[in-house]
Coordinates of N, CA and C and ligand atoms in Angstrom, one line a residue:
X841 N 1.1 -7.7 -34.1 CA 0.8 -8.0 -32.7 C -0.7 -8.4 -32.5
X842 N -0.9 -8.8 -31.4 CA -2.5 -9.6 -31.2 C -2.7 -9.0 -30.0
X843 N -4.2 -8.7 -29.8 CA -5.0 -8.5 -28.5 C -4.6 -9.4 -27.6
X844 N -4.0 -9.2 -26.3 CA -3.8 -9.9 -25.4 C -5.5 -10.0 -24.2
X845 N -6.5 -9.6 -25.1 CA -7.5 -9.7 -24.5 C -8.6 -10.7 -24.9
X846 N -8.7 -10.3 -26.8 CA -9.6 -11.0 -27.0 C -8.8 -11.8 -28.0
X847 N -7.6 -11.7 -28.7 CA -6.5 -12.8 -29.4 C -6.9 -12.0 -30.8
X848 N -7.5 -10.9 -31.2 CA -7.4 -10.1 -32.7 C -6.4 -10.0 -32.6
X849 N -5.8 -9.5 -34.1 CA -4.7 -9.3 -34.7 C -5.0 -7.4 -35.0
X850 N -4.0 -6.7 -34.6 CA -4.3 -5.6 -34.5 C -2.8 -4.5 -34.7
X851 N -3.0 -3.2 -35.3 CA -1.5 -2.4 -35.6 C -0.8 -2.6 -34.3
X852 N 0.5 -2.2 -34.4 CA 1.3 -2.0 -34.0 C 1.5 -0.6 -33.1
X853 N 0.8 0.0 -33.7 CA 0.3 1.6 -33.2 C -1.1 1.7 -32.6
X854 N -1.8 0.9 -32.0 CA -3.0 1.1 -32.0 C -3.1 0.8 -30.1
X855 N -3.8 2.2 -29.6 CA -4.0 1.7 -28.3 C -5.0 1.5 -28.0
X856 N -5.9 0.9 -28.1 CA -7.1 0.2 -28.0 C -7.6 -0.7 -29.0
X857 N -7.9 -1.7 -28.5 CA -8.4 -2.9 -29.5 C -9.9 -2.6 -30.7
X858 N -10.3 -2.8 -31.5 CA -11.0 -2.5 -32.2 C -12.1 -3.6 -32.3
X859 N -12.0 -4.6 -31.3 CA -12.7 -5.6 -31.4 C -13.4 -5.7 -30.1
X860 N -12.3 -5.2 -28.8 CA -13.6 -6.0 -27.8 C -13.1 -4.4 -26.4
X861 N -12.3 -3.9 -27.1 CA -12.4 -2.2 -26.8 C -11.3 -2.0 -25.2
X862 N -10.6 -3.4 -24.9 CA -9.3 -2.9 -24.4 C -8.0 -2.3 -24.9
X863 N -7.8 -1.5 -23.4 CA -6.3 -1.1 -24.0 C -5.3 -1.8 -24.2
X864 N -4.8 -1.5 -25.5 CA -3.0 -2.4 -26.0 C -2.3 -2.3 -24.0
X865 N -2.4 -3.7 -24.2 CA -1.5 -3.8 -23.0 C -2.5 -4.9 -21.7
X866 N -3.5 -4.9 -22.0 CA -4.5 -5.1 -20.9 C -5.0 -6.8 -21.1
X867 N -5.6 -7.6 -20.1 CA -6.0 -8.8 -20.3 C -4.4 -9.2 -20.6
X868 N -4.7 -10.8 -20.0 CA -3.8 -11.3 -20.2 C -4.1 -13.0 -20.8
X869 N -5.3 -13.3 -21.7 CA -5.9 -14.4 -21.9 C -5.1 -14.8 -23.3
X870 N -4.1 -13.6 -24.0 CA -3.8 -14.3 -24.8 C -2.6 -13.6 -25.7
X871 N -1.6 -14.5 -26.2 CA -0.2 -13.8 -26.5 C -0.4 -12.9 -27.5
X872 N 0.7 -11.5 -27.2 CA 0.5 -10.6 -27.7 C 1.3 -11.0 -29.3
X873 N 2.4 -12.1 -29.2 CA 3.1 -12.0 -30.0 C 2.4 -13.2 -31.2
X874 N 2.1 -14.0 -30.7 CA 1.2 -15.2 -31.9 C -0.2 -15.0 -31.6
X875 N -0.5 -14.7 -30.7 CA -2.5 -14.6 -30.8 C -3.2 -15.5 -30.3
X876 N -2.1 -16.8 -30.0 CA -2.7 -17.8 -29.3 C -3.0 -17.9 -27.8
X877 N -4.0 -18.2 -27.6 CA -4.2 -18.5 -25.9 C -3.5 -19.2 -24.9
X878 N -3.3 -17.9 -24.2 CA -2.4 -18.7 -22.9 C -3.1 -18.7 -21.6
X879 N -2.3 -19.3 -20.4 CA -2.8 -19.4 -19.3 C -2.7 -18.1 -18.8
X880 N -4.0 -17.2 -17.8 CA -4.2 -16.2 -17.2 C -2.5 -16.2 -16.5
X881 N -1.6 -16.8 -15.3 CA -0.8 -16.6 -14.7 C 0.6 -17.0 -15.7
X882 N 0.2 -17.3 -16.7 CA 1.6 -17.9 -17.6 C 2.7 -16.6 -17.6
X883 N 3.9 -16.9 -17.4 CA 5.2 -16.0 -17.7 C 5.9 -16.1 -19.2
X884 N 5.3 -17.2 -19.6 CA 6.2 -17.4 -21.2 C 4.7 -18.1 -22.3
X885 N 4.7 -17.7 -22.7 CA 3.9 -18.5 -24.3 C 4.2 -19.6 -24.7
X886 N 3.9 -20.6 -24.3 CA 4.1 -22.2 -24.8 C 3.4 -22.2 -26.5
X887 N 3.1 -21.3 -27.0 CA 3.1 -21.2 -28.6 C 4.5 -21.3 -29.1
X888 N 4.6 -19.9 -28.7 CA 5.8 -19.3 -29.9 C 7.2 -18.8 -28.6
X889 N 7.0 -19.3 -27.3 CA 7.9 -19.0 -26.6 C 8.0 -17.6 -25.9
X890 N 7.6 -16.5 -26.5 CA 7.8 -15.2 -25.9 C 7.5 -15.2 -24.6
X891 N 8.2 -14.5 -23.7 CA 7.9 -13.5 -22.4 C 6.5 -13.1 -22.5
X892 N 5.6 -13.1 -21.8 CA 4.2 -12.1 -21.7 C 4.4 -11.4 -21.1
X893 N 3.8 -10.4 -21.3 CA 4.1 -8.9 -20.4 C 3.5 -8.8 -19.3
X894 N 3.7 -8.4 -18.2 CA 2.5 -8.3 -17.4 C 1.2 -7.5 -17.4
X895 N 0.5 -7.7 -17.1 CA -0.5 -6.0 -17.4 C -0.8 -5.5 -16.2
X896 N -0.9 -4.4 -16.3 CA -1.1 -3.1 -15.9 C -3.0 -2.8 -15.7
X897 N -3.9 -3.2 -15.0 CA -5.3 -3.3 -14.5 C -5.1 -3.0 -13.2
X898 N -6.0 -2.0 -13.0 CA -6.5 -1.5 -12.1 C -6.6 -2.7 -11.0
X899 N -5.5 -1.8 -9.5 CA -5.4 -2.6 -8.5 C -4.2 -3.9 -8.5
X900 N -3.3 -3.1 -9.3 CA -1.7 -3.8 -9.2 C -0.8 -3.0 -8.1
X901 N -0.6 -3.9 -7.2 CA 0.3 -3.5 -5.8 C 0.8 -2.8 -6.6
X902 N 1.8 -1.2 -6.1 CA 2.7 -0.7 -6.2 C 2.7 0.2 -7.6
X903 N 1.3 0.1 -8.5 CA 1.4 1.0 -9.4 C 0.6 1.8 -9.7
X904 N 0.4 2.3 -8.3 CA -1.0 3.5 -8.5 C -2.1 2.7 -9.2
X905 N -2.6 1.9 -8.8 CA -4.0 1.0 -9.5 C -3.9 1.4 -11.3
X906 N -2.5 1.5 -11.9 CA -2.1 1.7 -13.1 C -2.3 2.7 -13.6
X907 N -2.5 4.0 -12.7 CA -3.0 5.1 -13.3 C -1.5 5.9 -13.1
X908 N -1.6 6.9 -14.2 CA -0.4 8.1 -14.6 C -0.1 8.9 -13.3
X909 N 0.9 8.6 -13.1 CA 1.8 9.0 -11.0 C 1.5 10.6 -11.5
X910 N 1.6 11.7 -12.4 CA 1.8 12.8 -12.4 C 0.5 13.5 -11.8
X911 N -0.4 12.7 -13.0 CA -2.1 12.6 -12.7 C -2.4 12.3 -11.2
X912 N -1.8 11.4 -10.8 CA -2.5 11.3 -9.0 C -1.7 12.2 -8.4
X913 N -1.1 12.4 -8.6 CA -0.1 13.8 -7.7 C -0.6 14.9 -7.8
X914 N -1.3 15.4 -9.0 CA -2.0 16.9 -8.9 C -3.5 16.7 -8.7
X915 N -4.2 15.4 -8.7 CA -5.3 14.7 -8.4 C -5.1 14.8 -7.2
X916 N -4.4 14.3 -5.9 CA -4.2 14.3 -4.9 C -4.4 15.7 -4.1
X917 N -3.0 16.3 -4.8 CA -2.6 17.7 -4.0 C -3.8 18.8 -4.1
X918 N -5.1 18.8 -5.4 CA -5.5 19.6 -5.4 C -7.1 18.9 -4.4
X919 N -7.4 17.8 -4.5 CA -8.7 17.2 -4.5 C -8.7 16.3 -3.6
X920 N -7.3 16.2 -3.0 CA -7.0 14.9 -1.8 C -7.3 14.9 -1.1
X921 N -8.2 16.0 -0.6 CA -8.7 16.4 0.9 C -9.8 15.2 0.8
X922 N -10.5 15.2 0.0 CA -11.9 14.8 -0.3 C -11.6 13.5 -1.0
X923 N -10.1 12.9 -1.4 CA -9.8 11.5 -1.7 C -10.0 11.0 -3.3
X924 N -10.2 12.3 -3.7 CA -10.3 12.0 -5.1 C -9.4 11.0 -5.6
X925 N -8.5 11.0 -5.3 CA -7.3 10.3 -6.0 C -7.3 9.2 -5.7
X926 N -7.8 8.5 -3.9 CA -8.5 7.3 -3.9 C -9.6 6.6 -4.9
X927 N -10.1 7.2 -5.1 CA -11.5 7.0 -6.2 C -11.0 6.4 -7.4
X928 N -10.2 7.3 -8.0 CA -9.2 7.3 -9.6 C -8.2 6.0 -9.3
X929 N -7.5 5.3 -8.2 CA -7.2 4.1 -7.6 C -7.8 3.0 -8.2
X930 N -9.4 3.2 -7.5 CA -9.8 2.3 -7.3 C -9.9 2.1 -5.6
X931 N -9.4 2.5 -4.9 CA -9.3 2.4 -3.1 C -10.4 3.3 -2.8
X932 N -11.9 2.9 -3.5 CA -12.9 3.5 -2.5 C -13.1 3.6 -1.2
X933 N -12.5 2.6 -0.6 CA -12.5 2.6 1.0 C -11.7 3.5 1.6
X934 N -10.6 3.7 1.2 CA -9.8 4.6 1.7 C -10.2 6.7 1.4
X935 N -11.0 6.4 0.0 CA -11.9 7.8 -0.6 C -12.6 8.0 0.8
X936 N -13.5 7.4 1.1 CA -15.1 7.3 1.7 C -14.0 8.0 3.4
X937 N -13.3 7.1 3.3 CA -13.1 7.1 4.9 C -11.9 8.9 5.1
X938 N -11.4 9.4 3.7 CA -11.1 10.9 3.9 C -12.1 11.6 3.9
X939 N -12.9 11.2 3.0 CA -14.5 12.1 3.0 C -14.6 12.7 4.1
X940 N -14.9 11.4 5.2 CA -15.4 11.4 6.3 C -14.7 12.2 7.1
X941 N -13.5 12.0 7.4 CA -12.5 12.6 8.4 C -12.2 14.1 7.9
X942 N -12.6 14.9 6.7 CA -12.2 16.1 6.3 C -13.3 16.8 7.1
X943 N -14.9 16.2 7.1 CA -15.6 16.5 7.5 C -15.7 16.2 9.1
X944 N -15.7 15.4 9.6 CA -15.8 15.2 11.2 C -14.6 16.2 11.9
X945 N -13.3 15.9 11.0 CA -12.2 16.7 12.1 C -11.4 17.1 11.2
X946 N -11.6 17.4 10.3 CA -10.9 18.4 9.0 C -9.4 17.8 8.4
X947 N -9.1 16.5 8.6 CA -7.5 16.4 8.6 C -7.3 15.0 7.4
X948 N -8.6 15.5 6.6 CA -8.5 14.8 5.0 C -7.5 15.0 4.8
X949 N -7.1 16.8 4.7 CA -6.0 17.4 4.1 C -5.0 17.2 4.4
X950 N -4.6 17.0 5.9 CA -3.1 15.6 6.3 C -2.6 15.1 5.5
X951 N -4.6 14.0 5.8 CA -4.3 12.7 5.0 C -3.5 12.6 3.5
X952 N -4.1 13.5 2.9 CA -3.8 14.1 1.4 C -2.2 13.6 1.1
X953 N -1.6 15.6 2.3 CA -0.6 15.3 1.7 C 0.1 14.3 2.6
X954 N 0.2 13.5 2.8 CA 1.1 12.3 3.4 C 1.0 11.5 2.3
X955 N -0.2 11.5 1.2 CA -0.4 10.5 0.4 C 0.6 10.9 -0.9
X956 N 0.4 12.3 -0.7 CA 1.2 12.8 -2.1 C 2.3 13.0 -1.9
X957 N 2.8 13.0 -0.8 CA 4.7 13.0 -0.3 C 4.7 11.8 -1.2
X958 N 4.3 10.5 -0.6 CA 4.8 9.0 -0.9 C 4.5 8.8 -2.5
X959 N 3.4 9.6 -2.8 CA 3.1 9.7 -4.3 C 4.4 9.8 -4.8
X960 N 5.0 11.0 -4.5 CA 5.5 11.7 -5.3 C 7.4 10.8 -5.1
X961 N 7.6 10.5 -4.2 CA 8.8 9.7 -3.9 C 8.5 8.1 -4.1
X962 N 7.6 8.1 -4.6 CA 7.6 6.9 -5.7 C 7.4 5.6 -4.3
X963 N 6.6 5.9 -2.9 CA 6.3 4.9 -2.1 C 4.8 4.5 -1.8
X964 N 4.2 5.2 -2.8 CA 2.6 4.7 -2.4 C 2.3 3.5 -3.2
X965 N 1.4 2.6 -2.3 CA 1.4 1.6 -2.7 C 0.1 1.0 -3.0
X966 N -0.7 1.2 -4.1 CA -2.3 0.3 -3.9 C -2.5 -1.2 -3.4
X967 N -2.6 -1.5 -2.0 CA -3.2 -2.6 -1.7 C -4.2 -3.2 -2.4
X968 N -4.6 -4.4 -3.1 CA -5.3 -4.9 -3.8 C -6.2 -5.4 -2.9
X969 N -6.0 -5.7 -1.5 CA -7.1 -6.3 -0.8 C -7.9 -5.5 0.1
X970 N -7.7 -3.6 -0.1 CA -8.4 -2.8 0.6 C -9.3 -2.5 -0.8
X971 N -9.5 -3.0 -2.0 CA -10.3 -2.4 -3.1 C -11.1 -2.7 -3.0
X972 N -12.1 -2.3 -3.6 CA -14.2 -2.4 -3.1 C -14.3 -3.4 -4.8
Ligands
ZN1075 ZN1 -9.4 -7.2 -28.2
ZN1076 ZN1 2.9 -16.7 -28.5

């Protein structure tokens, strides 16, 4: 398989590239299966035909900004007062603005868990166009 980042040829077992230091899976400038460059939005490899995968970068609607759901759930429930788990997102704006409200009128911690109910039932959703 090939870096779908920088187009190295790299193991099959290897999670991070050794050449330009992304994760197996990440960038999408070039097919994982021949190595050859594709178009950033392409769905198929005009090389060798394969499916491309999509990738998983921080600030993809619907998948926790690509981070581990278990991780933002105990990130949340322990730290969410104070929006940690927005941070680990990537939804700075939404961190800054629990900051704020834990402190003015205490109901970060609401906020929290409303966030980690929908965490946890699989409905939170990272907006890409509230990201800083
Ligand atoms: Zn690479
Ligand atoms: Zn290909």
């Amino acid at each position: 398989m090939y870096c779908t980042n920088c187009g190295k040829e790299m193991n099959e077992n290897q999670a991070i590239c050794l050449n330009c230091g992304v994760k197996t899976g990440d960038g999408n400038a070039f097919c994982q299966n021949c190595g050859n460059a594709v178009a950033p939005n392409a769905a198929v490899c005009l090389s060798c035909g394969v499916a491309i995968k999509k990738t998983s970068s921080v600030g993809v609607e619907g998948e926790l900004g690509g981070q581990n759901k278990l991780m933002i759930a105990l990130v949340c429930f322990f730290l969410g007062g104070i929006g940690i788990h927005n941070f680990i997102m990537g939804e700075n704006k939404k961190g800054i603005f629990k900051i704020i409200m834990s402190f003015v009128c205490g109901i970060g911690g609401i906020l929290a868990l409303i966030d980690f109910i929908k965490i946890l039932i699989g409905k939170y959703v990272v907006d890409p166009t509230k990201l800083i």
